[in-house]
CSV table of N, CA and C in Angstrom, one decimal:
chain,number,residue,atom,x,y,z
A,1,ALA,N,0.8,-1.2,0.0
A,1,ALA,CA,0.0,0.0,0.0
A,1,ALA,C,0.9,1.2,0.0
A,2,LYS,N,0.5,2.2,-0.8
A,2,LYS,CA,1.3,3.4,-0.8
A,2,LYS,C,1.0,4.2,0.4
A,3,ASP,N,2.0,5.0,0.8
A,3,ASP,CA,1.9,5.9,2.0
A,3,ASP,C,1.0,7.1,1.6
A,4,PRO,N,-0.2,7.1,2.2
A,4,PRO,CA,-1.1,8.2,1.9
A,4,PRO,C,-0.5,9.6,2.3
A,5,ALA,N,-0.9,10.6,1.6
A,5,ALA,CA,-0.5,12.0,2.1
A,5,ALA,C,-1.2,12.2,3.4
A,6,MET,N,-0.6,13.1,4.2
A,6,MET,CA,-1.2,13.4,5.5
A,6,MET,C,-2.6,14.0,5.3
A,7,THR,N,-3.5,13.5,6.2
A,7,THR,CA,-4.9,14.1,6.1
A,7,THR,C,-5.3,14.5,7.5
A,8,TYR,N,-6.4,15.1,7.6
A,8,TYR,CA,-7.0,15.4,8.9
A,8,TYR,C,-8.0,14.3,9.3
A,9,VAL,N,-8.2,14.2,10.6
A,9,VAL,CA,-8.9,13.1,11.2
A,9,VAL,C,-9.9,13.6,12.2
A,10,VAL,N,-11.1,13.1,12.2
A,10,VAL,CA,-12.1,13.5,13.2
A,10,VAL,C,-12.0,12.5,14.3
A,11,THR,N,-11.9,13.0,15.6
A,11,THR,CA,-11.7,12.1,16.7
A,11,THR,C,-12.9,12.1,17.6
A,12,GLU,N,-12.8,11.5,18.7
A,12,GLU,CA,-13.8,11.2,19.7
A,12,GLU,C,-14.8,12.3,20.1
A,13,ALA,N,-14.2,13.5,20.2
A,13,ALA,CA,-15.1,14.6,20.6
A,13,ALA,C,-16.3,14.8,19.8
A,14,CYS,N,-16.2,14.4,18.5
A,14,CYS,CA,-17.4,14.6,17.6
A,14,CYS,C,-18.5,13.6,18.0
A,15,ILE,N,-18.3,12.5,18.6
A,15,ILE,CA,-19.3,11.5,18.8
A,15,ILE,C,-20.4,12.1,19.7
A,16,ASN,N,-21.6,11.9,19.2
A,16,ASN,CA,-22.9,12.4,19.8
A,16,ASN,C,-23.0,13.9,19.8
A,17,CYS,N,-22.1,14.6,19.1
A,17,CYS,CA,-22.2,16.1,19.0
A,17,CYS,C,-22.5,16.4,17.5
A,18,LYS,N,-21.6,16.0,16.6
A,18,LYS,CA,-21.8,16.1,15.2
A,18,LYS,C,-22.1,17.6,14.8
A,19,HIS,N,-21.4,18.5,15.3
A,19,HIS,CA,-21.5,19.9,14.7
A,19,HIS,C,-21.0,19.7,13.3
A,20,SER,N,-21.4,20.5,12.4
A,20,SER,CA,-20.9,20.4,11.0
A,20,SER,C,-20.4,21.7,10.4
A,21,ASP,N,-19.9,22.5,11.3
A,21,ASP,CA,-19.2,23.8,10.9
A,21,ASP,C,-18.1,23.4,9.9
A,22,CYS,N,-17.4,22.3,10.2
A,22,CYS,CA,-16.3,21.8,9.4
A,22,CYS,C,-16.7,21.6,8.0
A,23,VAL,N,-17.9,21.0,7.8
A,23,VAL,CA,-18.3,20.7,6.5
A,23,VAL,C,-18.5,21.9,5.6
A,24,GLU,N,-19.0,22.9,6.2
A,24,GLU,CA,-19.3,24.2,5.5
A,24,GLU,C,-18.0,24.8,4.9
A,25,VAL,N,-16.9,24.6,5.5
A,25,VAL,CA,-15.6,25.3,5.0
A,25,VAL,C,-14.8,24.3,4.2
A,26,CYS,N,-15.1,23.1,4.2
A,26,CYS,CA,-14.3,22.1,3.4
A,26,CYS,C,-14.4,22.4,1.9
A,27,THR,N,-13.2,22.6,1.3
A,27,THR,CA,-13.2,23.0,-0.1
A,27,THR,C,-13.4,21.8,-1.1
A,28,VAL,N,-13.2,20.6,-0.5
A,28,VAL,CA,-13.2,19.4,-1.4
A,28,VAL,C,-14.3,18.4,-1.0
A,29,ASP,N,-15.2,18.8,-0.1
A,29,ASP,CA,-16.3,17.9,0.3
A,29,ASP,C,-15.7,16.5,0.8
A,30,SER,N,-14.8,16.5,1.7
A,30,SER,CA,-14.2,15.3,2.1
A,30,SER,C,-14.8,14.7,3.4
A,31,PHE,N,-15.9,15.3,3.9
A,31,PHE,CA,-16.5,14.8,5.1
A,31,PHE,C,-17.6,13.8,4.7
A,32,ASN,N,-17.8,12.8,5.6
A,32,ASN,CA,-18.8,11.8,5.4
A,32,ASN,C,-19.5,11.7,6.8
A,33,LYS,N,-20.8,11.4,6.7
A,33,LYS,CA,-21.6,11.4,7.9
A,33,LYS,C,-22.2,10.1,8.3
A,34,GLY,N,-22.1,9.8,9.6
A,34,GLY,CA,-22.8,8.7,10.2
A,34,GLY,C,-23.9,9.2,11.1
A,35,ALA,N,-24.6,8.4,11.8
A,35,ALA,CA,-25.7,8.8,12.7
A,35,ALA,C,-25.3,9.8,13.7
A,36,ASN,N,-24.1,9.6,14.3
A,36,ASN,CA,-23.7,10.5,15.4
A,36,ASN,C,-22.2,10.8,15.4
A,37,PHE,N,-21.7,10.8,14.2
A,37,PHE,CA,-20.2,11.1,14.0
A,37,PHE,C,-19.9,11.5,12.6
A,38,LEU,N,-18.9,12.4,12.4
A,38,LEU,CA,-18.5,12.7,11.1
A,38,LEU,C,-17.1,12.1,10.9
A,39,VAL,N,-16.7,11.8,9.7
A,39,VAL,CA,-15.3,11.4,9.4
A,39,VAL,C,-14.8,12.1,8.2
A,40,ILE,N,-13.5,12.1,8.0
A,40,ILE,CA,-12.9,12.7,6.9
A,40,ILE,C,-12.4,11.6,6.0
A,41,HIS,N,-12.7,11.7,4.7
A,41,HIS,CA,-12.2,10.7,3.7
A,41,HIS,C,-10.8,11.0,3.4
A,42,PRO,N,-9.9,10.1,3.8
A,42,PRO,CA,-8.4,10.4,3.6
A,42,PRO,C,-8.0,10.5,2.2
A,43,ASP,N,-8.7,9.9,1.2
A,43,ASP,CA,-8.3,10.0,-0.2
A,43,ASP,C,-8.8,11.4,-0.8
A,44,GLU,N,-9.7,12.0,-0.1
A,44,GLU,CA,-10.3,13.3,-0.6
A,44,GLU,C,-9.7,14.5,0.1
A,45,CYS,N,-9.3,14.3,1.3
A,45,CYS,CA,-8.8,15.5,2.1
A,45,CYS,C,-7.5,16.0,1.4
A,46,ILE,N,-7.4,17.3,1.3
A,46,ILE,CA,-6.2,17.9,0.7
A,46,ILE,C,-5.3,18.5,1.7
A,47,ASP,N,-5.5,18.2,3.0
A,47,ASP,CA,-4.6,18.7,4.0
A,47,ASP,C,-4.5,20.2,4.1
A,48,CYS,N,-5.6,20.9,3.9
A,48,CYS,CA,-5.6,22.3,4.0
A,48,CYS,C,-5.8,22.9,5.4
A,49,GLY,N,-6.5,22.1,6.3
A,49,GLY,CA,-6.6,22.4,7.7
A,49,GLY,C,-7.7,23.5,8.0
A,50,VAL,N,-8.4,23.9,7.0
A,50,VAL,CA,-9.4,25.0,7.3
A,50,VAL,C,-10.5,24.5,8.3
A,51,CYS,N,-10.7,23.2,8.3
A,51,CYS,CA,-11.8,22.7,9.2
A,51,CYS,C,-11.4,22.7,10.7
A,52,VAL,N,-10.1,22.7,11.0
A,52,VAL,CA,-9.7,22.5,12.4
A,52,VAL,C,-10.2,23.6,13.3
A,53,PRO,N,-10.0,24.9,12.9
A,53,PRO,CA,-10.5,25.9,13.9
A,53,PRO,C,-12.0,26.1,13.9
A,54,GLU,N,-12.7,25.4,12.9
A,54,GLU,CA,-14.2,25.5,12.9
A,54,GLU,C,-14.9,24.6,13.9
A,55,CYS,N,-14.2,23.6,14.3
A,55,CYS,CA,-14.8,22.6,15.2
A,55,CYS,C,-14.9,23.1,16.6
A,56,PRO,N,-16.2,23.3,17.1
A,56,PRO,CA,-16.4,23.9,18.4
A,56,PRO,C,-15.9,23.0,19.6
A,57,VAL,N,-15.7,21.7,19.3
A,57,VAL,CA,-15.3,20.7,20.3
A,57,VAL,C,-13.9,20.2,20.1
A,58,GLU,N,-13.2,20.9,19.1
A,58,GLU,CA,-11.8,20.5,18.9
A,58,GLU,C,-11.5,19.0,18.6
A,59,ALA,N,-12.4,18.5,17.7
A,59,ALA,CA,-12.3,17.1,17.4
A,59,ALA,C,-11.4,16.7,16.3
A,60,ILE,N,-10.9,17.7,15.5
A,60,ILE,CA,-10.2,17.5,14.3
A,60,ILE,C,-8.7,17.8,14.5
A,61,TYR,N,-7.9,16.8,14.0
A,61,TYR,CA,-6.4,16.9,14.1
A,61,TYR,C,-5.8,16.4,12.8
A,62,ALA,N,-4.6,16.9,12.6
A,62,ALA,CA,-3.8,16.4,11.5
A,62,ALA,C,-3.4,14.9,11.9
A,63,ASP,N,-3.4,14.0,11.0
A,63,ASP,CA,-3.2,12.6,11.4
A,63,ASP,C,-1.9,12.4,12.2
A,64,ALA,N,-0.9,13.2,11.9
A,64,ALA,CA,0.4,13.1,12.7
A,64,ALA,C,0.3,13.6,14.1
A,65,ASP,N,-0.8,14.4,14.4
A,65,ASP,CA,-0.9,15.1,15.6
A,65,ASP,C,-2.0,14.5,16.5
A,66,VAL,N,-2.6,13.4,16.1
A,66,VAL,CA,-3.7,12.9,16.9
A,66,VAL,C,-3.2,12.5,18.2
A,67,PRO,N,-3.8,12.9,19.3
A,67,PRO,CA,-3.3,12.6,20.7
A,67,PRO,C,-3.2,11.1,21.0
A,68,ALA,N,-2.3,10.8,21.8
A,68,ALA,CA,-2.2,9.4,22.3
A,68,ALA,C,-3.6,9.0,22.8
A,69,GLY,N,-4.0,7.8,22.6
A,69,GLY,CA,-5.3,7.3,23.1
A,69,GLY,C,-6.4,7.5,22.1
A,70,LEU,N,-6.1,8.3,21.0
A,70,LEU,CA,-7.1,8.5,20.0
A,70,LEU,C,-6.6,8.0,18.6
A,71,GLN,N,-5.5,7.4,18.7
A,71,GLN,CA,-4.8,6.9,17.4
A,71,GLN,C,-5.8,6.0,16.5
A,72,GLN,N,-6.6,5.3,17.2
A,72,GLN,CA,-7.5,4.4,16.4
A,72,GLN,C,-8.4,5.1,15.5
A,73,TYR,N,-8.6,6.4,15.7
A,73,TYR,CA,-9.5,7.2,14.9
A,73,TYR,C,-9.0,7.4,13.5
A,74,VAL,N,-7.6,7.3,13.3
A,74,VAL,CA,-7.0,7.5,12.0
A,74,VAL,C,-7.6,6.4,11.1
A,75,ALA,N,-7.5,5.2,11.5
A,75,ALA,CA,-8.0,4.0,10.7
A,75,ALA,C,-9.5,4.1,10.6
A,76,LEU,N,-10.2,4.5,11.7
A,76,LEU,CA,-11.6,4.5,11.8
A,76,LEU,C,-12.2,5.5,10.7
A,77,ASN,N,-11.6,6.7,10.6
A,77,ASN,CA,-12.0,7.6,9.6
A,77,ASN,C,-11.9,7.0,8.2
A,78,ALA,N,-10.8,6.4,7.9
A,78,ALA,CA,-10.6,5.7,6.6
A,78,ALA,C,-11.6,4.6,6.3
A,79,GLU,N,-11.9,3.8,7.4
A,79,GLU,CA,-12.8,2.7,7.2
A,79,GLU,C,-14.3,3.2,7.0
A,80,LEU,N,-14.7,4.1,7.9
A,80,LEU,CA,-16.1,4.5,7.9
A,80,LEU,C,-16.4,5.4,6.7
A,81,ALA,N,-15.4,6.2,6.2
A,81,ALA,CA,-15.6,7.1,5.0
A,81,ALA,C,-15.9,6.2,3.8
A,82,GLN,N,-15.5,5.0,3.8
A,82,GLN,CA,-15.8,4.1,2.6
A,82,GLN,C,-17.3,3.8,2.5
A,83,ASP,N,-18.0,3.7,3.7
A,83,ASP,CA,-19.4,3.3,3.8
A,83,ASP,C,-20.4,4.4,4.0
A,84,TRP,N,-19.9,5.5,4.5
A,84,TRP,CA,-20.9,6.6,4.9
A,84,TRP,C,-21.0,7.6,3.7
A,85,PRO,N,-22.2,8.2,3.6
A,85,PRO,CA,-22.4,9.2,2.5
A,85,PRO,C,-21.7,10.5,2.8
A,86,ALA,N,-21.4,11.2,1.7
A,86,ALA,CA,-20.8,12.5,1.9
A,86,ALA,C,-21.8,13.5,2.5
A,87,ILE,N,-21.3,14.5,3.2
A,87,ILE,CA,-22.1,15.6,3.7
A,87,ILE,C,-21.4,16.8,3.2
A,88,THR,N,-22.2,17.7,2.6
A,88,THR,CA,-21.6,18.9,1.9
A,88,THR,C,-22.1,20.2,2.5
A,89,ARG,N,-23.2,20.1,3.3
A,89,ARG,CA,-23.7,21.3,3.9
A,89,ARG,C,-23.9,21.2,5.4
A,90,LYS,N,-23.8,22.3,6.1
A,90,LYS,CA,-23.9,22.3,7.5
A,90,LYS,C,-25.3,22.0,7.9
A,91,VAL,N,-25.4,21.1,9.0
A,91,VAL,CA,-26.7,20.8,9.5
A,91,VAL,C,-26.7,21.1,11.0
A,92,ASP,N,-27.8,21.0,11.7
A,92,ASP,CA,-27.8,21.3,13.1
A,92,ASP,C,-27.1,20.2,13.8
A,93,PRO,N,-26.4,20.6,14.9
A,93,PRO,CA,-25.7,19.5,15.7
A,93,PRO,C,-26.8,18.6,16.3
A,94,LEU,N,-26.4,17.5,16.9
A,94,LEU,CA,-27.3,16.6,17.5
A,94,LEU,C,-27.9,17.3,18.8
A,95,PRO,N,-29.1,17.0,19.1
A,95,PRO,CA,-29.8,17.7,20.2
A,95,PRO,C,-29.0,17.6,21.5
A,96,GLU,N,-28.4,16.5,21.7
A,96,GLU,CA,-27.7,16.3,23.0
A,96,GLU,C,-26.2,16.7,23.0
A,97,ALA,N,-25.8,17.5,21.9
A,97,ALA,CA,-24.4,17.8,21.7
A,97,ALA,C,-23.8,18.5,22.9
A,98,LYS,N,-24.5,19.4,23.5
A,98,LYS,CA,-23.9,20.2,24.7
A,98,LYS,C,-23.5,19.2,25.8
A,99,GLN,N,-24.4,18.3,26.1
A,99,GLN,CA,-24.1,17.4,27.2
A,99,GLN,C,-22.9,16.5,26.9
A,100,TRP,N,-22.8,16.1,25.7
A,100,TRP,CA,-21.7,15.2,25.3
A,100,TRP,C,-20.4,15.9,25.0
A,101,ALA,N,-20.4,17.2,24.9
A,101,ALA,CA,-19.2,17.9,24.4
A,101,ALA,C,-17.9,17.6,25.2
A,102,GLY,N,-18.0,17.6,26.5
A,102,GLY,CA,-16.7,17.4,27.2
A,102,GLY,C,-16.5,16.0,27.7
A,103,VAL,N,-17.3,15.0,27.2
A,103,VAL,CA,-17.2,13.7,27.7
A,103,VAL,C,-16.1,12.9,26.9
A,104,SER,N,-15.3,12.1,27.6
A,104,SER,CA,-14.3,11.3,26.9
A,104,SER,C,-14.7,9.9,27.0
A,105,ASN,N,-13.9,9.0,26.3
A,105,ASN,CA,-14.2,7.6,26.2
A,105,ASN,C,-15.6,7.3,25.7
A,106,LYS,N,-15.9,7.9,24.6
A,106,LYS,CA,-17.2,7.8,23.9
A,106,LYS,C,-17.2,6.8,22.8
A,107,LEU,N,-16.1,6.1,22.6
A,107,LEU,CA,-16.0,5.2,21.4
A,107,LEU,C,-17.2,4.2,21.4
A,108,GLU,N,-17.6,3.7,22.5
A,108,GLU,CA,-18.6,2.7,22.5
A,108,GLU,C,-20.0,3.3,22.1
A,109,GLN,N,-20.1,4.6,22.1
A,109,GLN,CA,-21.3,5.3,21.7
A,109,GLN,C,-21.4,5.5,20.2
A,110,LEU,N,-20.3,5.2,19.5
A,110,LEU,CA,-20.3,5.4,18.1
A,110,LEU,C,-21.2,4.5,17.4
A,111,LYS,N,-22.2,5.1,16.6
A,111,LYS,CA,-23.1,4.2,15.8
A,111,LYS,C,-22.5,4.1,14.4
A,112,ARG,N,-22.2,2.8,14.1
A,112,ARG,CA,-21.5,2.5,12.8
A,112,ARG,C,-22.5,2.5,11.6
A,113,ALA,N,-23.8,2.3,11.9
A,113,ALA,CA,-24.7,2.2,10.8
A,113,ALA,C,-25.9,3.2,11.0
């Protein structure tokens, strides 16, 4: 497998929040949406970083900068982006986004389908 160019990755803070401010600024429509999480398609991301400051819960990192403990999200974004539909416009965050915003260890909350 070729070494992919660096991309950005959505991590745990997005789970059950799903703000989509990031989608609105993405120039290449590289975001894909699940029921309660967004991912970035690594083959479509052009590594521009404009999405990072837009995320109100700071869920987006360059793949090289993903904090320890969240490394599995690099592969998870790549995997789920294959199956989930693209999202190209901002939508309302999930109704419970505020309660979930500061919660950690949410991986078991992730809805894959």
